[in-house]
Each structure stands twice: as structure tokens, then as C-alpha cells.
Tab-separated table of C-alpha atoms and ligand atoms in Angstrom:
chain	number	residue	atom	x	y	z
A	18	MET	CA	124.533	28.644	100.264
A	19	LYS	CA	126.754	29.895	103.004
A	20	PRO	CA	130.120	31.209	100.832
A	21	ALA	CA	132.802	28.513	102.010
A	22	HIS	CA	134.768	31.686	103.128
A	23	GLN	CA	132.398	32.392	106.364
A	24	PRO	CA	133.435	30.250	109.044
A	25	LEU	CA	130.787	28.170	110.665
A	26	LEU	CA	130.393	29.208	114.314
A	27	PRO	CA	130.152	26.666	117.205
A	28	GLY	CA	126.178	26.038	116.976
A	29	ALA	CA	125.627	25.633	113.064
A	30	THR	CA	125.559	21.751	112.011
A	31	LEU	CA	129.033	19.575	110.377
A	32	GLY	CA	127.508	16.688	108.546
A	33	VAL	CA	129.913	13.880	107.460
A	34	MET	CA	129.610	10.979	104.893
A	35	GLY	CA	129.522	7.787	106.497
A	36	GLY	CA	129.820	6.513	110.164
A	37	GLY	CA	132.549	4.257	110.715
A	38	GLN	CA	135.181	4.989	112.831
A	39	LEU	CA	136.240	8.291	111.733
A	40	GLY	CA	133.354	9.999	111.712
A	41	ARG	CA	132.405	8.671	115.089
A	42	MET	CA	136.043	10.382	115.920
A	43	PHE	CA	134.898	13.381	113.778
A	44	VAL	CA	131.367	13.251	115.971
A	45	HIS	CA	133.441	13.706	118.923
A	46	ALA	CA	135.721	16.401	117.741
A	47	ALA	CA	132.650	18.384	116.803
A	48	GLN	CA	131.003	18.212	119.509
A	49	GLN	CA	133.399	19.051	122.335
A	50	ALA	CA	133.824	22.286	120.109
A	51	GLY	CA	130.185	23.128	120.218
A	52	TYR	CA	128.825	21.865	116.675
A	53	PHE	CA	125.827	20.047	116.516
A	54	THR	CA	126.371	16.523	114.458
A	55	ALA	CA	124.533	14.698	111.117
A	56	VAL	CA	125.623	11.290	110.154
A	57	LEU	CA	124.690	9.765	106.982
A	58	ASP	CA	124.665	5.808	106.913
A	59	PRO	CA	122.951	2.695	105.695
A	60	ASP	CA	123.505	0.924	108.760
A	61	ALA	CA	121.480	2.159	111.824
A	62	ASP	CA	124.143	1.080	114.696
A	63	SER	CA	127.057	3.011	112.510
A	64	PRO	CA	129.612	3.963	115.256
A	65	ALA	CA	129.723	7.687	114.758
A	66	GLY	CA	125.269	7.196	113.681
A	67	ARG	CA	124.775	6.611	117.440
A	68	VAL	CA	126.781	9.562	118.800
A	69	SER	CA	125.238	11.815	116.291
A	70	HIS	CA	122.860	14.310	116.900
A	71	HIS	CA	120.884	13.087	113.990
A	72	HIS	CA	121.514	10.363	111.811
A	73	VAL	CA	119.859	9.557	108.804
A	74	HIS	CA	119.721	7.032	107.556
A	75	SER	CA	119.705	5.904	104.314
A	76	ASP	CA	121.624	4.679	101.061
A	77	TYR	CA	124.739	7.020	99.981
A	78	LEU	CA	123.129	7.484	96.469
A	79	ASP	CA	119.598	7.668	97.951
A	80	GLY	CA	118.093	11.563	96.669
A	81	ASP	CA	115.901	11.815	99.978
A	82	GLY	CA	118.346	10.790	102.378
A	83	LEU	CA	120.887	13.288	100.778
A	84	ALA	CA	118.569	16.037	100.622
A	85	ARG	CA	117.440	15.036	104.277
A	86	LEU	CA	121.356	14.868	105.359
A	87	SER	CA	121.698	19.432	102.865
A	88	ARG	CA	119.015	20.180	105.092
A	89	LEU	CA	120.256	19.918	108.452
A	90	ALA	CA	124.088	20.201	107.682
A	91	ASP	CA	125.404	23.707	107.487
A	92	ALA	CA	129.031	21.705	105.496
A	93	ILE	CA	129.534	17.719	104.614
A	94	THR	CA	132.549	15.912	104.343
A	95	THR	CA	133.235	12.544	104.557
A	96	GLU	CA	135.218	9.608	106.505
A	97	PHE	CA	136.126	7.656	103.788
A	98	GLU	CA	136.867	7.672	100.432
A	99	ASN	CA	134.243	4.632	98.576
A	100	VAL	CA	132.018	7.500	99.184
A	101	PRO	CA	130.624	7.970	95.393
A	102	SER	CA	131.595	11.168	94.738
A	103	ARG	CA	128.650	11.676	93.126
A	104	ALA	CA	126.555	11.848	96.288
A	105	LEU	CA	129.072	14.320	97.431
A	106	ALA	CA	129.102	16.168	93.762
A	107	SER	CA	124.918	16.780	94.180
A	108	LEU	CA	125.650	17.895	97.904
A	109	ALA	CA	127.303	20.714	96.889
A	110	GLY	CA	125.330	21.920	94.504
A	111	ASP	CA	123.280	22.914	98.081
A	112	VAL	CA	125.850	23.181	101.162
A	113	PRO	CA	129.214	23.418	101.289
A	114	VAL	CA	131.600	20.308	100.508
A	115	SER	CA	135.740	19.309	101.432
A	116	PRO	CA	137.561	18.226	100.757
A	117	SER	CA	135.766	18.326	97.294
A	118	ALA	CA	134.191	15.331	95.228
A	119	ASP	CA	136.848	15.750	92.459
A	120	ALA	CA	139.087	15.818	95.338
A	121	VAL	CA	137.907	12.412	97.065
A	122	ALA	CA	137.372	10.547	92.942
A	123	ILE	CA	141.441	11.341	92.905
A	124	ALA	CA	141.985	9.918	95.974
A	125	GLN	CA	140.048	7.011	95.038
A	126	ASP	CA	141.221	5.431	91.910
A	127	ARG	CA	144.463	4.278	91.700
A	128	ILE	CA	144.877	4.942	87.994
A	129	ARG	CA	144.017	8.743	88.065
A	130	GLU	CA	145.999	8.659	91.828
A	131	LYS	CA	149.391	8.014	90.424
A	132	ALA	CA	148.837	9.726	87.912
A	133	HIS	CA	149.004	13.279	90.526
A	134	PHE	CA	151.261	11.889	92.178
A	135	VAL	CA	153.541	11.886	89.002
A	136	LYS	CA	152.434	15.420	88.159
A	137	CYS	CA	153.436	16.336	91.499
A	138	GLY	CA	156.776	14.922	91.343
A	139	VAL	CA	156.899	13.112	93.811
A	140	ALA	CA	158.460	8.889	92.581
A	141	CYS	CA	155.856	6.435	93.466
A	142	ALA	CA	156.235	2.878	93.129
A	143	PRO	CA	157.009	1.796	88.767
A	144	TYR	CA	153.958	0.335	87.845
A	145	ALA	CA	151.203	-0.256	84.912
A	146	VAL	CA	148.125	0.258	84.364
A	147	ILE	CA	145.586	-2.828	82.859
A	148	GLU	CA	142.790	-1.992	81.685
A	149	THR	CA	142.467	-4.160	78.832
A	150	ALA	CA	143.665	-7.153	77.855
A	151	ASP	CA	145.990	-5.633	75.098
A	152	HIS	CA	147.696	-3.868	78.602
A	153	LEU	CA	148.065	-6.718	80.189
A	154	ALA	CA	149.951	-8.412	77.460
A	155	ALA	CA	152.220	-5.270	77.037
A	156	VAL	CA	153.171	-5.292	80.935
A	157	ALA	CA	156.709	-5.419	81.079
A	158	ASP	CA	158.422	-8.273	82.622
A	159	ASP	CA	160.388	-6.524	84.942
A	160	LEU	CA	157.251	-5.099	86.864
A	161	LEU	CA	157.099	-9.082	88.101
A	162	PRO	CA	157.076	-9.467	90.986
A	163	GLY	CA	154.357	-7.132	91.516
A	164	ILE	CA	151.172	-7.437	93.774
A	165	LEU	CA	147.929	-5.954	91.825
A	166	LYS	CA	145.172	-3.778	92.376
A	167	THR	CA	142.244	-3.258	91.343
A	168	ALA	CA	141.811	0.394	90.767
A	169	THR	CA	139.095	1.348	92.315
A	170	LEU	CA	137.217	0.362	95.735
A	171	GLY	CA	140.469	-1.040	97.884
A	172	TYR	CA	141.191	-0.674	101.392
A	173	ASP	CA	143.330	-2.657	104.270
A	174	GLY	CA	144.771	-4.608	101.758
A	175	LYS	CA	141.129	-6.174	100.182
A	176	GLY	CA	141.186	-6.223	96.030
A	177	GLN	CA	145.153	-6.696	95.976
A	178	GLN	CA	146.924	-10.268	95.045
A	179	ARG	CA	150.609	-10.528	95.484
A	180	VAL	CA	151.223	-12.081	91.997
A	181	ALA	CA	154.915	-13.024	90.569
A	182	THR	CA	155.036	-14.373	87.061
A	183	ARG	CA	153.151	-13.600	84.083
A	184	GLY	CA	150.021	-17.159	84.395
A	185	GLU	CA	149.192	-15.752	87.667
A	186	LEU	CA	148.954	-11.402	86.552
A	187	GLY	CA	146.644	-12.856	84.054
A	188	ALA	CA	144.476	-15.402	85.861
A	189	GLY	CA	144.488	-12.556	88.594
A	190	TRP	CA	143.162	-10.101	86.996
A	191	VAL	CA	140.623	-12.693	85.670
A	192	ASP	CA	139.871	-13.257	89.692
A	193	ALA	CA	139.907	-9.220	90.084
A	194	GLY	CA	136.164	-9.902	86.667
A	195	GLN	CA	138.964	-7.835	84.206
A	196	VAL	CA	137.915	-4.491	86.332
A	197	PRO	CA	140.665	-1.574	85.657
A	198	CYS	CA	143.813	-2.268	87.289
A	199	VAL	CA	146.812	-1.319	88.333
A	200	LEU	CA	149.929	-3.596	88.307
A	201	GLU	CA	152.799	-2.434	91.233
A	202	LYS	CA	156.271	-3.669	91.605
A	203	ARG	CA	156.937	-5.315	94.515
A	204	LEU	CA	159.573	-3.364	96.282
A	205	ALA	CA	161.398	-4.203	99.793
A	206	LEU	CA	160.068	-2.081	101.804
A	207	GLY	CA	162.341	-0.656	104.646
A	208	TYR	CA	159.612	0.424	106.321
A	209	GLU	CA	156.535	2.424	106.016
A	210	CYS	CA	155.410	6.206	106.873
A	211	SER	CA	152.813	8.345	106.375
A	212	VAL	CA	152.113	12.104	106.708
A	213	ILE	CA	148.923	13.695	107.839
A	214	VAL	CA	148.260	17.398	105.812
A	215	ALA	CA	145.337	19.968	107.237
A	216	ARG	CA	145.042	22.656	104.315
A	217	GLY	CA	142.763	25.052	104.287
A	218	HIS	CA	140.356	27.253	102.258
A	219	ASP	CA	142.784	30.024	101.590
A	220	GLY	CA	145.594	27.420	101.175
A	221	GLN	CA	147.439	27.943	104.428
A	222	ALA	CA	148.429	24.414	105.202
A	223	VAL	CA	149.536	22.245	108.494
A	224	ASN	CA	150.822	19.130	109.229
A	225	TYR	CA	152.091	16.119	111.818
A	226	GLY	CA	155.500	15.364	111.826
A	227	PRO	CA	155.490	11.781	109.971
A	228	GLN	CA	154.637	8.646	111.829
A	229	ARG	CA	156.155	5.222	111.108
A	230	ASN	CA	153.364	2.540	109.890
A	231	LEU	CA	153.855	-1.275	111.085
A	232	HIS	CA	151.631	-3.249	108.637
A	233	ARG	CA	150.618	-6.587	109.054
A	234	ASP	CA	148.377	-8.750	106.418
A	235	GLY	CA	147.863	-5.428	105.261
A	236	ILE	CA	146.248	-3.656	108.022
A	237	LEU	CA	147.763	-1.027	110.090
A	238	ALA	CA	149.341	-2.346	112.798
A	239	VAL	CA	151.094	-0.072	114.874
A	240	THR	CA	151.754	3.614	114.329
A	241	GLU	CA	155.043	5.047	116.886
A	242	ALA	CA	155.142	9.183	117.263
A	243	HIS	CA	158.390	10.534	118.169
A	244	GLY	CA	161.381	12.529	117.447
A	245	GLU	CA	163.181	8.813	116.771
A	246	ALA	CA	160.374	7.472	114.278
A	247	LEU	CA	162.189	7.973	111.363
A	248	PRO	CA	165.195	9.855	110.137
A	249	PRO	CA	165.027	13.687	110.106
A	250	GLU	CA	165.922	13.760	106.154
A	251	ILE	CA	163.596	11.448	105.191
A	252	ALA	CA	160.949	13.306	107.402
A	253	ARG	CA	161.116	16.583	106.139
A	254	ARG	CA	161.057	15.000	102.311
A	255	ALA	CA	157.616	12.990	103.294
A	256	VAL	CA	156.357	16.091	104.722
A	257	ASP	CA	158.090	17.909	101.454
A	258	ALA	CA	156.018	15.878	98.986
A	259	ALA	CA	152.782	15.583	100.556
A	260	LEU	CA	152.404	18.669	101.460
A	261	ALA	CA	152.739	19.758	97.195
A	262	ILE	CA	150.385	16.465	96.645
A	263	ALA	CA	147.361	18.479	99.316
A	264	HIS	CA	148.609	22.050	96.894
A	265	GLY	CA	148.070	20.388	94.186
A	266	LEU	CA	144.847	19.404	94.510
A	267	ASN	CA	144.044	22.888	95.915
A	268	TYR	CA	142.620	20.059	98.918
A	269	VAL	CA	140.565	21.011	101.995
A	270	GLY	CA	139.977	19.090	104.430
A	271	VAL	CA	142.431	16.282	106.356
A	272	LEU	CA	144.750	14.166	103.644
A	273	CYS	CA	146.873	11.331	104.642
A	274	VAL	CA	149.764	10.412	102.700
A	275	GLU	CA	151.076	6.901	103.081
A	276	PHE	CA	154.654	6.360	101.624
A	277	PHE	CA	157.192	3.436	101.210
A	278	VAL	CA	161.166	3.735	102.422
A	279	LEU	CA	163.293	1.351	100.420
A	280	ALA	CA	166.265	-0.438	102.163
A	281	GLY	CA	167.981	2.501	100.658
A	282	GLY	CA	165.982	5.284	101.729
A	283	GLU	CA	164.302	5.935	98.940
A	284	LEU	CA	161.724	7.210	99.847
A	285	VAL	CA	158.304	6.505	97.696
A	286	VAL	CA	154.368	7.153	98.000
A	287	ASN	CA	152.032	4.805	98.304
A	288	GLU	CA	148.764	5.970	98.286
A	289	MET	CA	146.534	8.737	99.878
A	290	ALA	CA	143.785	9.016	101.909
A	291	PRO	CA	141.174	12.132	102.096
A	292	ARG	CA	140.477	12.300	105.274
A	293	PRO	CA	142.167	11.548	108.882
A	294	HIS	CA	143.495	8.092	108.908
A	295	ASN	CA	143.925	5.287	111.309
A	296	SER	CA	147.417	6.464	111.580
A	297	GLY	CA	147.399	9.603	112.676
A	298	HIS	CA	144.649	8.438	115.774
A	299	TYR	CA	147.503	9.117	118.185
A	300	THR	CA	147.409	13.120	117.903
A	301	ILE	CA	144.370	12.782	120.529
A	302	ASP	CA	145.870	11.859	123.044
A	303	ALA	CA	149.473	13.117	122.181
A	304	CYS	CA	148.708	16.922	120.487
A	305	ASP	CA	147.964	19.648	121.387
A	306	LEU	CA	144.856	19.754	118.113
A	307	SER	CA	143.644	15.949	116.783
A	308	GLN	CA	143.763	15.172	112.888
A	309	PHE	CA	139.706	14.980	113.761
A	310	ASP	CA	140.338	18.811	115.243
A	311	LEU	CA	141.671	20.463	112.630
A	312	GLN	CA	139.139	18.111	110.009
A	313	VAL	CA	136.435	20.039	111.983
A	314	ARG	CA	138.678	23.119	111.117
A	315	THR	CA	139.172	23.033	107.887
A	316	LEU	CA	135.161	22.389	107.347
A	317	ALA	CA	134.047	24.769	109.499
A	318	GLY	CA	136.664	28.031	107.781
A	319	LEU	CA	138.299	28.531	110.900
A	320	PRO	CA	141.730	29.085	111.619
A	321	LEU	CA	144.410	26.259	111.302
A	322	VAL	CA	146.975	26.298	113.543
A	323	ALA	CA	150.079	23.943	113.889
A	324	PRO	CA	149.324	21.057	115.695
A	325	ARG	CA	152.004	20.610	118.458
A	326	GLN	CA	152.706	17.366	119.586
A	327	HIS	CA	153.412	16.753	122.996
A	328	SER	CA	154.720	13.197	124.158
A	329	PRO	CA	155.891	10.409	122.372
A	330	ALA	CA	153.211	8.717	121.087
A	331	ILE	CA	152.523	4.589	120.119
A	332	MET	CA	149.614	3.331	118.851
A	333	LEU	CA	147.999	-0.342	118.671
A	334	ASN	CA	145.228	-0.946	116.060
A	335	LEU	CA	142.684	-3.633	118.147
A	336	LEU	CA	141.708	-6.218	115.686
A	337	GLY	CA	138.559	-8.356	115.958
A	338	GLU	CA	140.986	-11.453	116.547
A	339	LEU	CA	141.177	-9.963	120.778
A	340	TRP	CA	138.145	-11.107	121.255
A	341	LEU	CA	137.972	-14.231	119.147
A	342	ALA	CA	141.354	-15.062	120.836
A	343	LYS	CA	139.644	-17.252	123.466
A	344	GLY	CA	136.948	-20.067	122.707
A	345	SER	CA	134.121	-20.006	120.752
A	346	LYS	CA	132.751	-16.644	122.194
A	347	PRO	CA	133.613	-13.758	121.969
A	348	SER	CA	134.801	-12.319	125.211
A	349	ASP	CA	136.913	-9.158	125.882
A	350	PRO	CA	140.501	-8.849	126.122
A	351	PRO	CA	142.463	-7.726	129.375
A	352	TRP	CA	141.774	-4.150	129.792
A	353	ALA	CA	141.933	-3.851	133.041
A	354	GLN	CA	145.376	-5.004	133.521
A	355	VAL	CA	146.375	-2.306	130.147
A	356	LEU	CA	144.801	0.220	131.295
A	357	ALA	CA	146.363	-0.330	134.939
A	358	LEU	CA	149.539	0.604	131.961
A	359	PRO	CA	150.625	4.785	133.098
A	360	GLY	CA	149.483	6.909	129.380
A	361	ALA	CA	147.749	4.050	128.089
A	362	GLN	CA	144.501	5.004	126.702
A	363	LEU	CA	141.407	2.761	125.331
A	364	HIS	CA	139.726	3.646	122.142
A	365	LEU	CA	137.071	1.674	121.391
A	366	TYR	CA	134.759	2.774	118.747
A	367	GLY	CA	131.055	0.802	119.333
A	368	LYS	CA	131.235	-2.361	116.934
A	369	LEU	CA	129.150	-4.679	118.526
A	370	GLU	CA	130.120	-7.524	116.674
A	371	PRO	CA	134.117	-8.465	116.351
A	372	ARG	CA	135.329	-10.179	113.255
A	373	PRO	CA	139.067	-10.898	112.747
A	374	GLY	CA	140.851	-7.822	110.677
A	375	ARG	CA	137.494	-5.555	111.536
A	376	LYS	CA	138.847	-2.438	113.044
A	377	MET	CA	137.320	-2.590	117.323
A	378	GLY	CA	139.072	0.388	118.312
A	379	HIS	CA	143.268	1.356	118.803
A	380	LEU	CA	144.642	2.324	122.349
A	381	ASN	CA	147.125	5.219	122.155
A	382	ILE	CA	150.256	5.072	125.008
A	383	THR	CA	152.166	7.976	125.862
A	384	GLY	CA	155.231	8.633	128.385
A	385	ALA	CA	157.624	11.699	129.263
A	386	SER	CA	160.148	9.716	126.602
A	387	VAL	CA	161.096	7.786	124.382
A	388	ALA	CA	161.981	4.276	125.345
A	389	GLU	CA	159.664	4.678	128.368
A	390	VAL	CA	155.741	4.799	124.901
A	391	ARG	CA	158.385	2.189	124.157
A	392	ALA	CA	158.317	-0.276	127.451
A	393	THR	CA	154.306	0.463	127.655
A	394	ALA	CA	153.324	-0.075	124.891
A	395	ALA	CA	155.366	-3.594	124.573
A	396	ARG	CA	153.426	-4.721	128.211
A	397	ALA	CA	150.669	-3.701	126.636
A	398	ALA	CA	150.727	-6.006	123.654
A	399	ALA	CA	151.814	-9.020	125.938
A	400	LEU	CA	149.034	-8.502	127.527
A	401	LEU	CA	146.859	-8.026	123.934
A	402	GLY	CA	148.676	-11.159	122.900
A	403	LEU	CA	149.778	-9.208	120.253
A	404	PRO	CA	153.560	-9.131	118.388
A	405	SER	CA	156.015	-6.713	120.085
A	406	PRO	CA	155.467	-2.816	118.145
A	407	LEU	CA	159.080	-2.856	118.081
A	408	ALA	CA	159.502	-5.057	114.942
A	409	ALA	CA	158.481	-1.647	113.655
A	410	ALA	CA	161.885	0.211	116.170
B	6	ATP	P1	144.602	1.526	102.803
B	6	ATP	O1	143.726	2.045	102.574
B	6	ATP	O2	143.899	0.191	104.412
B	6	ATP	O3	146.238	1.703	103.537
B	6	ATP	P2	145.338	-0.482	101.063
B	6	ATP	O4	144.641	-1.663	100.659
B	6	ATP	O5	144.198	0.363	100.107
B	6	ATP	O6	144.638	-0.482	102.208
B	6	ATP	P3	148.009	-0.408	100.067
B	6	ATP	O7	147.961	0.805	101.308
B	6	ATP	O8	147.810	-0.209	98.102
B	6	ATP	O9	146.815	-1.036	100.134
B	6	ATP	O10	148.591	-1.298	100.282
B	6	ATP	C1	148.508	-1.574	102.143
B	6	ATP	C2	150.565	-3.028	102.256
B	6	ATP	O11	150.451	-3.663	101.373
B	6	ATP	C3	150.908	-1.402	102.413
B	6	ATP	O12	150.799	-0.770	103.192
B	6	ATP	C4	152.430	-1.894	102.163
B	6	ATP	O13	152.591	-2.787	103.612
B	6	ATP	C5	152.072	-3.658	100.956
B	6	ATP	N1	152.532	-2.966	100.030
B	6	ATP	C6	151.444	-2.470	98.792
B	6	ATP	N2	152.294	-1.747	97.583
B	6	ATP	C7	153.400	-2.110	97.791
B	6	ATP	C8	153.947	-2.944	97.114
B	6	ATP	N3	154.060	-2.230	95.465
B	6	ATP	N4	155.575	-3.324	96.955
B	6	ATP	C9	155.460	-3.693	98.811
B	6	ATP	N5	155.275	-4.103	99.418
B	6	ATP	C10	153.463	-3.092	99.067
B	7	MG	MG1	147.136	1.685	102.300
């Protein structure tokens, strides 16, 4: 096994657990830099598997599949946080793995994740851990109305229930199968933002400026990344908090930390993702180094340099609904009209079946000024039948 501090140079093979869109964009960045790639995913048609040099088609815990991946790859990362951390731990016996199984295990479990935030001195929403009927009975009244979230396996708002009364809370916990949960107080959000950090084996960290995120129905809809997206003081505090969280984990790789900004300007951490994040997709077109380029560099142990954003950007997420808007058969959105807009760059993930809420792609809009990207984003949204992206402004 190669020591982690020796850089893996182009020509080596980089492996990724998971074949979704994040894995696909990682594969694109790795291949652009001259690496070979290997993807492990159970789905034969996975977005990343179909563009990778090697595709290990197996379950995440299948011993043969993991052994094949570790033979193919010189270093391995993950593209989604629900990859079983014990699969990463087992791979790490043979090949350098980053982020570590331990860091991923913390990010996978809201109970451990919140404990880490508290340890780092970063405020999160008031919450209670519910693992037993006694915990449920002991919940303080002032956490209601709240959001009951399963401790593990939630994403895109799945595994969450809004509960207003103790009765709804009890019923919600039964509905969740009485698995470990956290109850979070429902906060009056002013808006949301996130910070993407890349941290190397040597502890050096770089970051993008925070971006402002608009969610609809628990799913990211719009990201705005430019100098007017956030007040500078909030941006500074969010970056400091994200770096403290990454250093506190001794994290290696790309990490996204999501925040709520409350009406009074208070910054509250929501959660973290141990990988590139949907809110960082604008970096592909608006920055000299994308979040996937930095993921390649952290994995390969190459130098990290601070990324520079050269253009204001707005990203619109493209969910399955856009294909299902007309009639019973899926039909393509009006790409030719959208792509006639200067600064609009389309990214589609090669998913064969559009479904409501399914992330099919995103549209990055860059321009010379904030006013220009806002105007173009509004026109793109209108062409696509999306609500105005400027709700985030
Ligand atoms: P993802 O992993 O896709 O970001 P998730 O399923 O892990 O989503 P969260 O990030 O916990 O879910 O919540 C999704 C959204 O729900 C948040 O971005 C926010 O808009 C809203 N939300 C979550 N928790 C709270 C809260 N305590 N108060 C108010 N709104 C909340
Ligand atoms: Mg979230």
C-alpha cells in the first residue's frame, strides 16, 4: 500500500464508491486530469458507472466487489454519505481511503453529527435525541413545533416529518419505525447557505465563498454564488464554522457544511455532507477549480490551492418534474431555447427515467455581473416553467 502522503500522479486509478451524479462529475474531473477511474455501484446503468473506465457492478458490502475495487484503484473516495462506513473501513485495509470511514460515519448519523458540531463550538438548532420511549416522554415542550428526523439514511427531506404537538410527535416516531431520531425545533429561517471546504492529508484547507441556497419541498432548487448573495459578516462566520468542523474531524476530502441563517442574523449549522455537494455545482463553470477538481486533488494528495471564482453564478436544479410537465409521456424541456441564453451551461446526468423530485441535471448560469446572471436565470426559469429563482434574493 502506498503511503498516503506520496502524491498519486495522473496515470493512477482513482476509485469511487457510488455511481450517482456526484460520482459522474468526479469521474469527469479525474479523467480530465489524466487519471483512470473505477466506480462501484449496484446499478448497471449508474450515471458514473457509464462514463468510468472501470465499473464494478456490485453491492456496497459485497466482499468480492470491494476486493475488485481495491485491486483496480490506487485510492478510493465516496460520492454519497450513505455508503456503509464499514465498506470504507474494509477498503482502507488495502488502499488509502478518504474521507475516512470514521468521518463518514459521523456525517451519516445526525446524533453524532450534532455532537461534533457542539464539540466544535458551532451552534445548531435546539434538539433532542429520541432513541427510546423514555426519551420521547422527556422531550421539552419548547422543541415543538419541530421536525422529527431519522438519525440515519435521510436525504432530500426524506425521513423527516413536521410535528406540531406531542401527539403528532409520538405518532411520527411510530411511523418512523421507532428508529433513533432527532427532534429539532422548527426555526424561522431567513435563508440558507453552505460552505464547501477541501482539506488535504497535511491539514491544509481551502474553501469557496459561501453560497446561498433556496430549497423547495426539502430539495435544493437554486444556488446563488456571488458577492451579493450573503452579507460579508455572515459569510465570514460561516466559513470559520465550516473550517472548524473540518479541522475538528481531521477531515481529508471535500466537505460541505449547510447552515440556516435566522431572521435575526444568527447562524445555525444544519448538517454536513462528506463529499462535494449539489450547492457547489456552480463551481464547474464559475471557478478555476471545481469542487470535483479539489476532490481529485485531496484524494491524490496533490497540492491544494485556493479556488478562484471568476464569474458570478446561479445554479438551477433540474428535477424530474421538468420532463413530466406535459401529457403522460416524458418530454424534453426546451433545451434549445434555454441554451440560446448567453452564459447558460447545461449539465445532465444521463439518468434514463425522470421521476418527480429526481435530480436529472442542473443549469449553471454565469455572466459578467450579478444583475446579468439574475436576469438570465429569471429567463431560464421562465422557459423551464420554474418559479422565479430570485425568491432567493
Ligand atoms: P439534504 O441531505 O438533501 O440536504 P436532508 O434530507 O438531509 O436534505 P435537511 O437538510 O435536514 O434534510 O433539511 C432539508 C430542508 O428542510 C432544509 O434545507 C430546510 O429548508 C428545512 N429544515 C430542516 N430542518 C429545519 C429546522 N430545524 N427548521 C426549519 N427548517 C428546517
Ligand atoms: Mg440538507
